[in-house]
Coordinates of N, CA and C and ligand atoms in Angstrom, one line a residue:
X1 N -40.8 4.2 -11.3 CA -40.0 3.2 -12.3 C -38.6 2.9 -11.5
X2 N -38.3 1.7 -11.3 CA -37.2 1.2 -10.5 C -35.9 1.4 -11.4
X3 N -34.8 2.0 -10.8 CA -33.5 2.2 -11.3 C -33.1 1.0 -11.8
X4 N -32.1 0.8 -12.8 CA -31.6 -0.4 -13.3 C -30.1 -0.3 -12.8
X5 N -30.0 -1.8 -12.3 CA -28.6 -2.1 -11.8 C -28.1 -3.2 -12.9
X6 N -27.1 -2.9 -13.2 CA -26.3 -4.1 -14.1 C -25.4 -4.7 -13.6
X7 N -25.1 -5.9 -13.6 CA -24.1 -6.6 -13.0 C -23.2 -7.5 -13.9
X8 N -21.8 -7.5 -13.8 CA -20.9 -8.3 -14.6 C -20.2 -9.1 -13.5
X9 N -20.7 -10.5 -13.7 CA -20.2 -11.4 -12.7 C -19.1 -12.4 -13.5
X10 N -18.2 -13.0 -12.6 CA -17.2 -13.9 -13.1 C -17.2 -15.0 -12.1
X11 N -16.2 -16.0 -12.5 CA -15.9 -17.3 -11.6 C -15.8 -16.8 -10.2
X12 N -15.5 -15.7 -9.7 CA -15.2 -15.6 -8.3 C -16.6 -15.4 -7.5
X13 N -17.6 -15.0 -8.3 CA -19.0 -15.1 -7.4 C -19.4 -16.5 -7.2
X14 N -18.8 -17.5 -7.8 CA -19.1 -18.9 -7.4 C -18.2 -19.6 -6.7
X15 N -17.1 -19.0 -6.4 CA -15.9 -19.5 -5.7 C -16.4 -20.0 -4.2
X16 N -17.2 -19.3 -3.6 CA -17.7 -19.6 -2.2 C -18.7 -20.6 -2.1
X17 N -19.1 -21.2 -3.4 CA -19.9 -22.3 -3.6 C -19.1 -23.5 -3.9
X18 N -17.8 -23.3 -3.9 CA -16.9 -24.5 -4.1 C -16.6 -24.7 -5.5
X19 N -16.9 -23.8 -6.4 CA -16.6 -23.9 -7.8 C -15.3 -23.2 -8.0
X20 N -14.4 -24.0 -8.7 CA -12.8 -23.4 -8.8 C -13.0 -22.1 -10.0
X21 N -12.2 -21.0 -9.7 CA -12.0 -20.1 -10.5 C -11.2 -20.5 -11.6
X22 N -10.7 -19.5 -12.5 CA -9.8 -20.0 -13.8 C -8.3 -19.6 -13.4
X23 N -8.3 -18.5 -12.9 CA -6.9 -17.8 -12.9 C -6.4 -17.6 -11.5
X24 N -7.1 -18.2 -10.4 CA -6.5 -18.2 -9.0 C -5.6 -19.2 -8.8
X25 N -4.6 -19.3 -7.9 CA -3.8 -20.5 -7.9 C -4.6 -21.6 -7.6
X26 N -4.3 -22.9 -8.3 CA -5.0 -24.0 -8.4 C -6.2 -24.0 -9.1
X27 N -6.4 -22.9 -9.9 CA -7.7 -22.8 -10.6 C -7.6 -23.8 -11.9
X28 N -8.6 -23.7 -12.8 CA -8.9 -24.5 -13.6 C -7.8 -24.6 -14.8
X29 N -7.3 -23.4 -15.1 CA -6.2 -23.2 -16.0 C -4.7 -23.6 -15.5
X30 N -4.7 -23.9 -14.0 CA -3.5 -24.6 -13.6 C -3.5 -26.3 -13.9
X31 N -4.7 -26.6 -14.1 CA -4.9 -28.0 -14.3 C -5.0 -28.5 -15.6
X32 N -5.6 -27.7 -16.5 CA -5.9 -28.1 -17.9 C -5.4 -27.0 -18.7
X33 N -5.0 -27.5 -20.0 CA -4.6 -26.6 -21.1 C -5.8 -26.0 -21.9
X34 N -5.9 -24.7 -21.8 CA -7.1 -24.0 -22.4 C -7.4 -24.5 -23.9
X35 N -6.2 -24.6 -24.5 CA -6.3 -25.1 -26.0 C -6.7 -26.6 -26.1
X36 N -6.7 -27.4 -25.2 CA -7.2 -28.7 -25.1 C -8.7 -28.8 -24.9
X37 N -9.1 -27.9 -24.0 CA -10.5 -28.3 -23.4 C -11.5 -27.0 -23.7
X38 N -10.9 -25.7 -24.2 CA -11.9 -24.8 -24.3 C -11.6 -24.1 -25.8
X39 N -11.4 -24.9 -26.7 CA -11.2 -24.4 -28.1 C -12.0 -25.3 -29.1
X40 N -12.2 -24.7 -30.2 CA -12.9 -25.8 -31.2 C -11.8 -26.8 -31.8
X41 N -10.4 -26.2 -31.8 CA -9.6 -27.0 -32.3 C -9.3 -28.3 -31.4
X42 N -9.6 -27.8 -30.0 CA -9.2 -28.9 -29.2 C -10.3 -30.1 -29.3
X43 N -11.6 -29.5 -29.6 CA -12.6 -30.4 -29.7 C -12.3 -31.4 -31.0
X44 N -11.9 -30.7 -32.0 CA -11.6 -31.7 -33.2 C -10.6 -32.5 -32.9
X45 N -9.6 -32.2 -32.1 CA -8.2 -33.0 -31.8 C -8.7 -34.2 -30.9
X46 N -9.3 -33.8 -29.8 CA -9.7 -34.9 -28.9 C -11.2 -34.6 -28.2
X47 N -12.3 -34.9 -28.9 CA -13.5 -34.7 -28.5 C -13.9 -35.2 -27.2
X48 N -13.3 -36.4 -26.8 CA -13.7 -37.2 -25.5 C -13.0 -36.4 -24.4
X49 N -11.8 -36.0 -24.5 CA -11.1 -35.1 -23.5 C -12.1 -33.8 -23.0
X50 N -12.5 -33.2 -24.2 CA -13.3 -31.9 -23.9 C -14.7 -32.5 -23.4
X51 N -15.3 -33.5 -23.9 CA -16.6 -33.9 -23.0 C -16.3 -34.3 -21.6
X52 N -15.3 -34.9 -21.4 CA -15.0 -35.3 -19.9 C -14.8 -34.1 -19.0
X53 N -14.1 -33.2 -19.6 CA -13.7 -31.8 -18.8 C -15.1 -31.2 -18.6
X54 N -16.1 -31.1 -19.4 CA -17.4 -30.5 -19.2 C -18.3 -31.4 -18.3
X55 N -18.0 -32.7 -18.5 CA -18.9 -33.6 -17.5 C -18.4 -33.6 -16.2
X56 N -17.2 -33.4 -15.9 CA -16.7 -33.2 -14.5 C -17.3 -31.9 -13.9
X57 N -17.3 -30.9 -14.7 CA -17.8 -29.8 -14.0 C -19.2 -29.6 -14.1
X58 N -20.1 -30.4 -14.8 CA -21.3 -30.3 -14.7 C -21.7 -31.3 -13.6
X59 N -21.0 -32.3 -13.4 CA -21.4 -33.3 -12.4 C -21.2 -32.6 -10.7
X60 N -20.1 -31.6 -10.7 CA -19.9 -30.9 -9.7 C -21.1 -29.8 -9.3
X61 N -21.6 -29.3 -10.5 CA -22.5 -28.3 -10.5 C -23.8 -29.0 -9.8
X62 N -24.0 -30.1 -9.9 CA -25.3 -30.8 -9.3 C -25.0 -31.0 -7.7
X63 N -23.8 -30.8 -7.3 CA -23.5 -31.0 -5.9 C -23.3 -29.7 -5.1
X64 N -23.4 -28.6 -5.8 CA -23.1 -27.4 -5.0 C -24.3 -26.4 -5.0
X65 N -24.4 -25.3 -4.3 CA -25.4 -24.4 -4.0 C -25.0 -23.0 -4.2
X66 N -26.1 -22.3 -4.7 CA -25.7 -20.7 -4.5 C -25.1 -20.3 -3.2
X67 N -24.2 -19.2 -3.3 CA -23.9 -18.6 -1.9 C -24.5 -17.5 -1.5
X68 N -24.1 -16.7 -0.6 CA -24.7 -15.6 -0.1 C -24.5 -14.5 -1.1
X69 N -23.4 -14.4 -1.9 CA -23.3 -13.5 -2.8 C -24.4 -13.5 -4.0
X70 N -24.6 -14.8 -4.5 CA -25.8 -14.9 -5.4 C -27.0 -14.4 -4.9
X71 N -27.3 -14.7 -3.4 CA -28.5 -14.3 -2.8 C -28.7 -12.9 -2.7
X72 N -27.6 -12.2 -2.4 CA -27.6 -10.9 -2.3 C -28.0 -10.1 -3.5
X73 N -27.6 -10.6 -4.6 CA -27.8 -10.0 -5.9 C -29.5 -10.2 -6.3
X74 N -30.0 -11.5 -5.9 CA -31.4 -11.7 -5.9 C -32.3 -10.5 -4.9
X75 N -31.6 -10.3 -3.8 CA -32.4 -9.6 -2.8 C -32.6 -8.1 -3.4
X76 N -31.4 -7.7 -4.1 CA -31.3 -6.4 -4.8 C -32.8 -6.1 -5.6
X77 N -33.3 -7.2 -6.2 CA -34.5 -7.0 -7.1 C -35.6 -6.7 -6.5
X78 N -35.7 -6.5 -5.0 CA -36.8 -5.8 -4.1 C -36.9 -4.4 -4.6
X79 N -35.9 -3.6 -5.0 CA -35.9 -2.3 -5.0 C -35.4 -1.9 -6.6
X80 N -34.8 -2.8 -7.3 CA -34.1 -2.3 -8.6 C -34.4 -3.2 -9.6
X81 N -34.2 -2.8 -10.9 CA -34.5 -3.9 -12.0 C -33.1 -4.3 -12.4
X82 N -32.7 -5.4 -12.0 CA -31.4 -5.8 -11.9 C -31.2 -7.0 -13.0
X83 N -30.1 -6.7 -13.7 CA -29.8 -7.6 -14.8 C -28.3 -8.0 -14.7
X84 N -28.2 -9.5 -14.5 CA -26.9 -10.1 -14.2 C -26.3 -10.5 -15.7
X85 N -25.3 -9.9 -16.2 CA -24.6 -10.4 -17.3 C -23.4 -11.3 -16.6
X86 N -23.5 -12.6 -17.0 CA -22.4 -13.3 -16.3 C -21.4 -14.1 -17.3
X87 N -20.4 -14.3 -17.1 CA -19.2 -15.0 -17.8 C -19.3 -16.5 -17.5
X88 N -20.0 -16.8 -16.2 CA -20.1 -18.0 -15.8 C -21.0 -19.0 -16.4
X89 N -20.8 -20.4 -16.5 CA -21.6 -21.2 -17.3 C -22.5 -22.0 -16.3
X90 N -22.5 -21.7 -14.8 CA -23.3 -22.4 -13.9 C -24.5 -21.6 -13.8
X91 N -25.5 -22.4 -13.1 CA -27.0 -21.8 -13.0 C -27.2 -21.2 -11.6
X92 N -26.2 -20.8 -10.9 CA -26.3 -20.4 -9.3 C -26.9 -19.1 -9.4
X93 N -26.9 -18.2 -10.4 CA -27.6 -17.0 -10.3 C -29.1 -17.1 -10.3
X94 N -29.5 -18.0 -11.3 CA -31.0 -18.5 -11.3 C -31.3 -19.3 -10.2
X95 N -30.5 -20.1 -9.8 CA -31.0 -21.0 -8.6 C -31.2 -20.0 -7.5
X96 N -30.5 -18.9 -7.4 CA -30.6 -17.9 -6.1 C -31.8 -17.0 -6.3
X97 N -32.3 -17.0 -7.4 CA -33.6 -16.1 -7.6 C -33.4 -15.2 -8.6
X98 N -32.3 -14.7 -9.1 CA -32.1 -13.7 -10.1 C -33.0 -13.9 -11.4
X99 N -33.7 -13.0 -11.7 CA -34.7 -13.3 -12.8 C -34.2 -12.8 -14.0
X100 N -33.1 -12.1 -14.2 CA -32.7 -11.6 -15.6 C -31.3 -11.9 -15.6
X101 N -31.0 -13.3 -16.1 CA -29.5 -13.6 -16.3 C -29.1 -13.9 -17.7
X102 N -27.9 -13.2 -18.2 CA -27.6 -13.2 -19.5 C -26.2 -13.9 -19.3
X103 N -26.1 -15.2 -20.1 CA -24.9 -15.8 -20.1 C -24.0 -15.5 -21.4
X104 N -23.1 -15.0 -21.1 CA -22.1 -14.6 -22.3 C -21.4 -15.7 -23.0
X105 N -21.0 -16.6 -22.0 CA -20.1 -17.7 -22.5 C -20.7 -19.2 -22.5
X106 N -21.9 -19.1 -22.3 CA -22.7 -20.4 -22.6 C -23.4 -20.8 -21.3
X107 N -23.9 -22.1 -21.3 CA -24.5 -22.8 -20.1 C -24.2 -24.2 -19.9
X108 N -23.7 -24.6 -18.9 CA -22.9 -26.0 -18.7 C -24.2 -26.9 -18.9
X109 N -25.3 -26.5 -18.4 CA -26.3 -27.7 -18.4 C -26.9 -27.7 -19.6
X110 N -26.6 -27.1 -20.7 CA -27.1 -27.1 -22.2 C -26.2 -27.9 -23.1
X111 N -26.5 -28.5 -24.1 CA -25.9 -29.1 -25.2 C -26.4 -28.6 -26.5
X112 N -25.5 -28.6 -27.6 CA -25.9 -27.8 -28.9 C -25.4 -28.9 -30.0
X113 N -26.3 -28.8 -31.1 CA -26.0 -29.8 -32.2 C -24.8 -29.0 -32.9
X114 N -23.8 -30.0 -33.4 CA -22.7 -29.5 -34.3 C -23.0 -29.4 -35.6
X115 N -24.2 -29.6 -35.9 CA -24.8 -29.4 -37.4 C -25.7 -28.2 -37.4
X116 N -26.4 -27.9 -36.5 CA -27.3 -26.8 -36.4 C -27.3 -26.2 -35.2
X117 N -26.6 -24.9 -35.1 CA -26.2 -24.1 -33.8 C -27.5 -23.7 -33.1
X118 N -28.6 -23.8 -33.9 CA -29.8 -23.3 -33.1 C -30.6 -24.6 -32.5
X119 N -30.0 -25.7 -32.7 CA -30.5 -27.0 -31.8 C -29.9 -27.0 -30.7
X120 N -30.6 -26.5 -29.4 CA -29.9 -26.3 -28.1 C -30.8 -27.1 -27.2
X121 N -30.5 -28.1 -26.4 CA -31.2 -28.7 -25.5 C -30.6 -28.6 -24.0
X122 N -31.4 -29.0 -23.0 CA -31.4 -28.8 -21.7 C -30.8 -30.4 -21.4
X123 N -29.7 -30.5 -20.7 CA -29.3 -31.9 -20.5 C -30.1 -32.4 -19.2
X124 N -30.5 -33.7 -19.2 CA -31.0 -34.1 -18.0 C -30.2 -34.4 -16.8
X125 N -29.1 -35.2 -17.2 CA -28.1 -35.5 -16.0 C -26.7 -34.7 -16.4
X126 N -25.7 -35.2 -15.7 CA -24.5 -34.4 -15.9 C -23.8 -35.1 -17.3
X127 N -24.1 -35.9 -17.7 CA -23.2 -36.6 -18.9 C -23.6 -36.2 -20.4
X128 N -22.8 -35.7 -21.0 CA -22.7 -35.5 -22.4 C -21.7 -36.4 -23.1
X129 N -22.2 -37.3 -23.7 CA -20.9 -38.3 -24.2 C -20.9 -38.6 -25.7
X130 N -20.0 -39.0 -26.3 CA -19.9 -39.4 -27.8 C -21.2 -40.2 -28.1
X131 N -21.6 -40.1 -29.2 CA -22.9 -40.7 -29.7 C -24.1 -40.3 -29.3
X132 N -24.1 -39.1 -28.4 CA -25.3 -38.4 -28.1 C -25.6 -37.2 -29.4
X133 N -26.6 -37.5 -30.0 CA -26.6 -36.8 -31.4 C -28.0 -35.9 -31.3
X134 N -28.1 -35.0 -32.2 CA -29.2 -34.2 -32.6 C -30.1 -35.0 -33.4
X135 N -31.4 -34.6 -33.7 CA -32.2 -35.4 -34.7 C -31.5 -35.5 -36.0
X136 N -30.7 -34.8 -36.3 CA -30.2 -34.9 -37.7 C -29.0 -35.9 -37.5
X137 N -28.8 -36.3 -36.6 CA -27.7 -37.3 -36.3 C -26.3 -36.9 -36.0
X138 N -26.3 -35.6 -35.8 CA -24.8 -34.9 -35.5 C -24.5 -34.9 -34.0
X139 N -23.3 -35.1 -33.7 CA -22.9 -35.0 -32.3 C -23.3 -33.8 -31.6
X140 N -23.7 -34.0 -30.3 CA -24.1 -32.8 -29.5 C -22.6 -32.3 -29.0
X141 N -22.5 -31.1 -28.7 CA -21.3 -30.3 -28.0 C -21.6 -29.4 -26.8
X142 N -21.0 -29.2 -26.0 CA -21.2 -28.4 -24.8 C -21.6 -27.0 -25.4
X143 N -22.8 -26.5 -24.9 CA -23.3 -25.0 -25.3 C -22.5 -24.1 -24.5
X144 N -21.2 -24.0 -24.9 CA -20.2 -23.1 -24.1 C -19.5 -22.2 -25.5
X145 N -19.1 -21.0 -25.0 CA -18.5 -20.1 -26.1 C -17.0 -20.5 -25.7
X146 N -16.3 -21.1 -26.8 CA -15.0 -21.5 -26.6 C -14.1 -20.5 -26.9
X147 N -12.8 -20.2 -26.5 CA -12.0 -19.2 -27.0 C -11.8 -19.1 -28.4
X148 N -12.0 -18.0 -29.0 CA -11.8 -17.8 -30.4 C -13.3 -17.8 -31.2
X149 N -14.3 -18.4 -30.5 CA -15.7 -18.3 -30.9 C -16.3 -17.1 -30.6
X150 N -17.5 -16.8 -31.5 CA -18.2 -15.6 -31.5 C -19.1 -15.7 -30.0
X151 N -19.2 -14.3 -29.6 CA -19.8 -14.2 -28.3 C -21.2 -13.7 -28.5
X152 N -22.3 -14.4 -29.1 CA -23.5 -13.9 -29.6 C -24.4 -12.7 -28.7
X153 N -24.0 -13.0 -27.3 CA -24.9 -12.0 -26.5 C -24.2 -10.6 -26.1
X154 N -23.1 -10.4 -26.8 CA -22.2 -9.3 -26.5 C -22.9 -8.0 -26.8
X155 N -23.7 -8.0 -27.8 CA -24.4 -6.6 -28.3 C -25.4 -6.3 -27.2
X156 N -26.4 -7.1 -27.1 CA -27.6 -6.9 -26.2 C -26.9 -6.7 -24.7
X157 N -25.6 -7.3 -24.4 CA -25.1 -7.1 -23.1 C -24.5 -5.6 -23.0
X158 N -24.0 -5.2 -24.3 CA -23.4 -3.7 -24.1 C -24.6 -2.7 -24.2
X159 N -25.7 -3.0 -24.8 CA -26.9 -2.2 -24.7 C -27.4 -2.0 -23.1
X160 N -27.5 -3.2 -22.7 CA -27.9 -3.2 -21.1 C -26.9 -2.4 -20.2
X161 N -25.6 -2.3 -20.5 CA -24.6 -1.8 -19.9 C -24.8 0.0 -20.0
X162 N -25.0 0.2 -21.2 CA -25.3 1.6 -21.8 C -26.5 2.3 -21.0
X163 N -27.3 1.4 -20.4 CA -28.5 2.0 -19.7 C -28.5 1.7 -18.3
X164 N -27.3 1.5 -17.8 CA -27.1 1.2 -16.4 C -27.2 2.4 -15.4
X165 N -28.1 2.3 -14.5 CA -27.9 3.5 -13.5 C -26.9 3.3 -12.4
X166 N -26.7 2.0 -12.1 CA -25.6 1.5 -11.3 C -25.1 0.2 -11.8
X167 N -23.5 0.1 -11.6 CA -22.9 -1.1 -12.4 C -22.1 -1.8 -11.2
X168 N -22.5 -3.1 -11.2 CA -21.5 -4.0 -10.1 C -20.7 -4.9 -10.9
X169 N -19.4 -4.9 -10.7 CA -18.5 -6.0 -11.2 C -18.1 -6.8 -10.0
X170 N -18.3 -8.2 -10.3 CA -18.0 -9.0 -9.1 C -17.3 -10.3 -9.6
X171 N -16.2 -10.7 -9.0 CA -15.5 -12.0 -9.1 C -15.1 -12.3 -10.6
X172 N -14.5 -11.1 -11.2 CA -13.9 -11.4 -12.6 C -12.6 -10.7 -12.6
X173 N -11.7 -11.3 -13.2 CA -10.3 -10.7 -13.3 C -10.3 -9.5 -14.5
X174 N -11.4 -9.4 -15.3 CA -11.4 -8.7 -16.4 C -10.3 -8.6 -17.4
X175 N -10.0 -10.1 -17.7 CA -8.9 -10.1 -18.8 C -9.4 -10.7 -19.9
X176 N -10.5 -11.3 -20.0 CA -11.3 -11.8 -21.1 C -12.1 -11.0 -22.0
X177 N -11.8 -10.7 -23.2 CA -12.6 -9.9 -24.0 C -13.4 -10.6 -24.9
X178 N -14.5 -10.1 -25.3 CA -15.1 -8.9 -25.2 C -15.8 -8.7 -23.9
X179 N -16.0 -9.6 -22.9 CA -16.8 -9.3 -21.8 C -16.2 -8.2 -21.0
X180 N -14.7 -8.2 -20.9 CA -14.1 -7.1 -20.0 C -14.4 -5.7 -20.7
X181 N -14.6 -5.7 -21.9 CA -14.9 -4.3 -22.5 C -16.3 -3.7 -22.2
X182 N -17.0 -4.5 -21.6 CA -18.3 -4.1 -21.2 C -18.5 -2.9 -20.3
X183 N -17.4 -2.9 -19.5 CA -17.2 -1.7 -18.5 C -17.2 -0.4 -19.2
X184 N -16.8 -0.3 -20.4 CA -16.6 1.0 -21.0 C -17.9 1.5 -21.8
X185 N -18.9 0.6 -21.7 CA -20.2 1.1 -22.2 C -21.1 1.7 -21.0
X186 N -20.8 1.5 -19.8 CA -21.4 1.9 -18.8 C -21.3 3.6 -18.5
X187 N -22.4 4.4 -18.4 CA -22.4 6.0 -18.4 C -21.3 6.2 -17.4
X188 N -20.6 7.2 -17.8 CA -19.5 7.8 -16.8 C -20.1 8.0 -15.4
X189 N -21.4 8.7 -15.5 CA -21.8 9.3 -14.3 C -22.5 8.2 -13.3
X190 N -22.7 7.0 -13.8 CA -23.4 5.9 -12.9 C -22.5 5.4 -12.1
X191 N -22.7 5.3 -10.9 CA -21.8 4.8 -9.8 C -21.6 3.3 -10.1
X192 N -20.3 2.9 -10.0 CA -20.0 1.5 -10.1 C -19.1 1.1 -8.9
X193 N -19.4 -0.3 -8.8 CA -18.7 -1.0 -7.7 C -18.0 -2.2 -8.0
X194 N -16.8 -2.6 -7.7 CA -16.1 -3.6 -7.9 C -15.8 -4.4 -6.7
X195 N -16.4 -5.8 -6.8 CA -16.2 -6.5 -5.5 C -15.3 -7.8 -5.9
X196 N -14.1 -7.8 -5.1 CA -13.3 -8.7 -5.5 C -12.1 -8.7 -4.2
X197 N -11.6 -9.9 -3.6 CA -10.7 -9.7 -2.7 C -9.4 -9.3 -3.2
X198 N -9.0 -9.3 -4.6 CA -7.9 -8.8 -5.1 C -8.2 -7.5 -5.7
X199 N -6.9 -6.7 -6.0 CA -7.1 -5.5 -6.6 C -7.5 -5.9 -8.3
X200 N -8.4 -5.3 -8.7 CA -8.8 -5.4 -10.2 C -8.7 -4.1 -10.8
X201 N -8.0 -4.1 -11.9 CA -7.9 -2.8 -12.7 C -9.1 -2.8 -13.6
X202 N -9.8 -1.8 -13.4 CA -11.2 -1.5 -14.2 C -10.9 0.0 -14.6
X203 N -10.8 0.3 -16.1 CA -10.6 1.7 -16.3 C -11.8 2.4 -16.4
X204 N -12.4 2.4 -15.3 CA -13.7 3.0 -15.3 C -13.8 4.4 -14.2
X205 N -14.5 5.4 -14.5 CA -14.6 6.5 -13.5 C -15.7 6.2 -12.4
X206 N -15.7 6.9 -11.4 CA -16.8 6.8 -10.2 C -17.0 5.4 -9.8
X207 N -16.0 4.9 -9.4 CA -16.0 3.5 -8.9 C -15.6 3.3 -7.5
X208 N -16.2 2.5 -6.8 CA -15.9 2.1 -5.3 C -15.5 0.6 -5.4
X209 N -14.2 0.4 -4.9 CA -13.7 -0.8 -4.7 C -14.0 -1.4 -3.5
X210 N -14.5 -2.7 -3.5 CA -14.8 -3.3 -2.1 C -13.9 -4.6 -2.1
X211 N -12.8 -4.6 -1.4 CA -11.9 -5.7 -1.6 C -12.2 -6.8 -0.7
X212 N -13.3 -7.5 -0.8 CA -13.8 -8.5 0.0 C -14.3 -9.6 -0.9
X213 N -14.5 -10.8 -0.3 CA -15.3 -11.9 -1.2 C -16.6 -11.4 -1.5
X214 N -17.2 -12.1 -2.5 CA -18.5 -11.8 -2.9 C -19.6 -11.9 -1.8
X215 N -19.5 -12.8 -0.9 CA -20.5 -13.1 0.0 C -20.8 -11.7 0.9
X216 N -19.5 -11.4 1.6 CA -19.6 -10.1 2.3 C -19.7 -8.7 1.6
X217 N -18.9 -8.8 0.5 CA -18.6 -7.5 -0.3 C -19.9 -7.3 -1.0
X218 N -20.7 -8.3 -1.6 CA -22.0 -7.8 -2.2 C -23.0 -7.5 -1.2
X219 N -22.8 -8.0 0.1 CA -23.9 -7.6 1.2 C -23.8 -5.9 1.4
X220 N -22.4 -5.6 1.5 CA -22.3 -4.1 1.6 C -23.0 -3.4 0.6
X221 N -22.6 -3.8 -0.6 CA -23.1 -3.0 -1.8 C -24.5 -2.9 -2.0
X222 N -25.2 -4.2 -1.6 CA -26.6 -4.2 -1.7 C -27.4 -3.5 -0.7
X223 N -26.8 -3.6 0.5 CA -27.4 -2.6 1.6 C -27.1 -1.3 1.3
X224 N -26.0 -0.7 0.6 CA -26.0 0.7 0.3 C -27.1 0.9 -0.7
X225 N -27.3 0.3 -1.7 CA -28.1 0.4 -2.8 C -29.6 0.5 -2.2
X226 N -29.9 -0.5 -1.6 CA -31.2 -0.6 -0.8 C -31.5 0.4 -0.1
X227 N -30.6 1.1 0.6 CA -30.6 2.4 1.6 C -30.8 3.6 0.7
X228 N -30.2 3.7 -0.4 CA -30.4 4.7 -1.5 C -31.7 4.9 -2.0
X229 N -32.2 3.7 -2.3 CA -33.7 3.3 -2.9 C -34.8 3.8 -1.9
X230 N -34.5 3.5 -0.5 CA -35.4 3.7 0.4 C -35.6 5.3 0.7
X231 N -34.5 6.0 0.3 CA -34.6 7.5 0.7 C -35.3 8.2 -0.5
X232 N -35.6 7.6 -1.7 CA -36.1 8.2 -2.6 C -37.8 8.3 -2.6
Ligands
LIG1 N1 -15.3 -13.6 -4.1 C1 -15.1 -12.6 -5.3 N2 -14.0 -12.7 -6.2 C2 -13.4 -13.8 -5.9 C3 -13.5 -14.6 -5.0 C4 -14.6 -14.7 -4.1 N3 -14.7 -15.6 -3.1 N4 -12.5 -15.6 -5.1 C5 -11.8 -15.1 -6.2 N5 -12.3 -14.1 -6.6 C6 -11.9 -13.3 -8.0 C7 -10.2 -13.4 -8.1 O1 -9.7 -12.5 -7.5 C8 -10.4 -13.1 -9.7 O2 -10.4 -11.6 -9.9 O3 -12.5 -13.8 -9.0 C9 -11.7 -13.5 -10.3 C10 -11.7 -14.7 -11.0 O4 -10.9 -14.4 -12.1 P1 -10.9 -15.5 -13.5 O5 -10.4 -16.8 -12.6 O6 -10.0 -14.9 -14.5 O7 -12.3 -16.0 -13.8 P2 -13.2 -15.0 -14.9 O8 -12.8 -13.5 -14.9 O9 -14.7 -15.2 -14.7 O10 -12.5 -15.6 -16.1 C11 -13.3 -15.0 -17.5 O11 -12.2 -16.7 -18.8 O12 -11.5 -18.9 -18.9 C12 -12.4 -18.0 -19.4 O13 -14.6 -18.3 -20.1 C13 -13.7 -18.4 -19.1 O14 -15.9 -16.9 -18.3 C14 -14.3 -17.3 -18.2 C15 -13.4 -16.1 -18.4

C-alpha cells in the first residue's frame, strides 16, 4: 500500500513557467484591483473588465508549459499515492502528469452558467465573451472562486489532509483562507515540507523548510521521499 503524499500548491509553483504570482512585486494584485476582477460585485459592476482579465490569463496559459517543479510532483507518483490540492486555476499540474489534482479556486479553462452553477463547460479557445450563454440563455462566467464566494472543495480537501502521511506546501504565501487553514488538518506526526524562496509562516510541527524555488526545492523533497520509499 503506497503512502499518501498531499500537496498544497499556490501561484509560486507556476512562477517558473512564466505565470505571475499574486503578491510578489509586480504580481497580479499590483496591476489589478482584486475587487474589480475577482469578486462577484466586480462582475456585476463591469462584466467586460472581468471577462477581459481572465481572457488575458487564459491566453497566456495556452503559451506556457509546466516547469520542473510540476514534473517533480508527477515523478513522486512512482512510489506514493499523491494528491495535489491547488489554489491555482491553471492546468499545469495535470499537463505535467499529476493524476489527482483538486482545484480549490476553480479552473481557468472552464466556464459556468450564471443561471445554473452545475452547468460547467470546458472552453475551446482562450476567449469567454459577453453573449456566450448556457442553453438557458444565461451569460457564462469564469469557473473561478472569487473572493467572498464559497470554496466547494474545502471539505474533501481537509479530509485528504487529515489522511496525509507526508505534506508538501509549495509556492503559496498561506494568506488566503480557507485554503491556508488546510495545514491544520494534517496529522502532527506527519512530516511536512515547505518549498518557497521566501520565509513562509506555517503554524505546523515537524516541518522542513526548503528555501528554494519550486524547480530545485521540489527535486530535493522528491529525492528524499523516493529514497525513504526505496528503503521500505
Ligand atoms: N517557486 C516557489 N515559490 C515561489 C516562487 C518559485 N519560483 N516564486 C514565488 N514563490 C512564492 C512566493 O514567495 C509566495 O510565497 O509563491 C508564493 C506566492 O504567493 P501568492 O502570490 O500570495 O499566491 P497564492 O498563495 O497562491 O495566493 C492564494 O490568493 O489571490 C488569491 O485566489 C488567489 O489562489 C490565489 C490565492
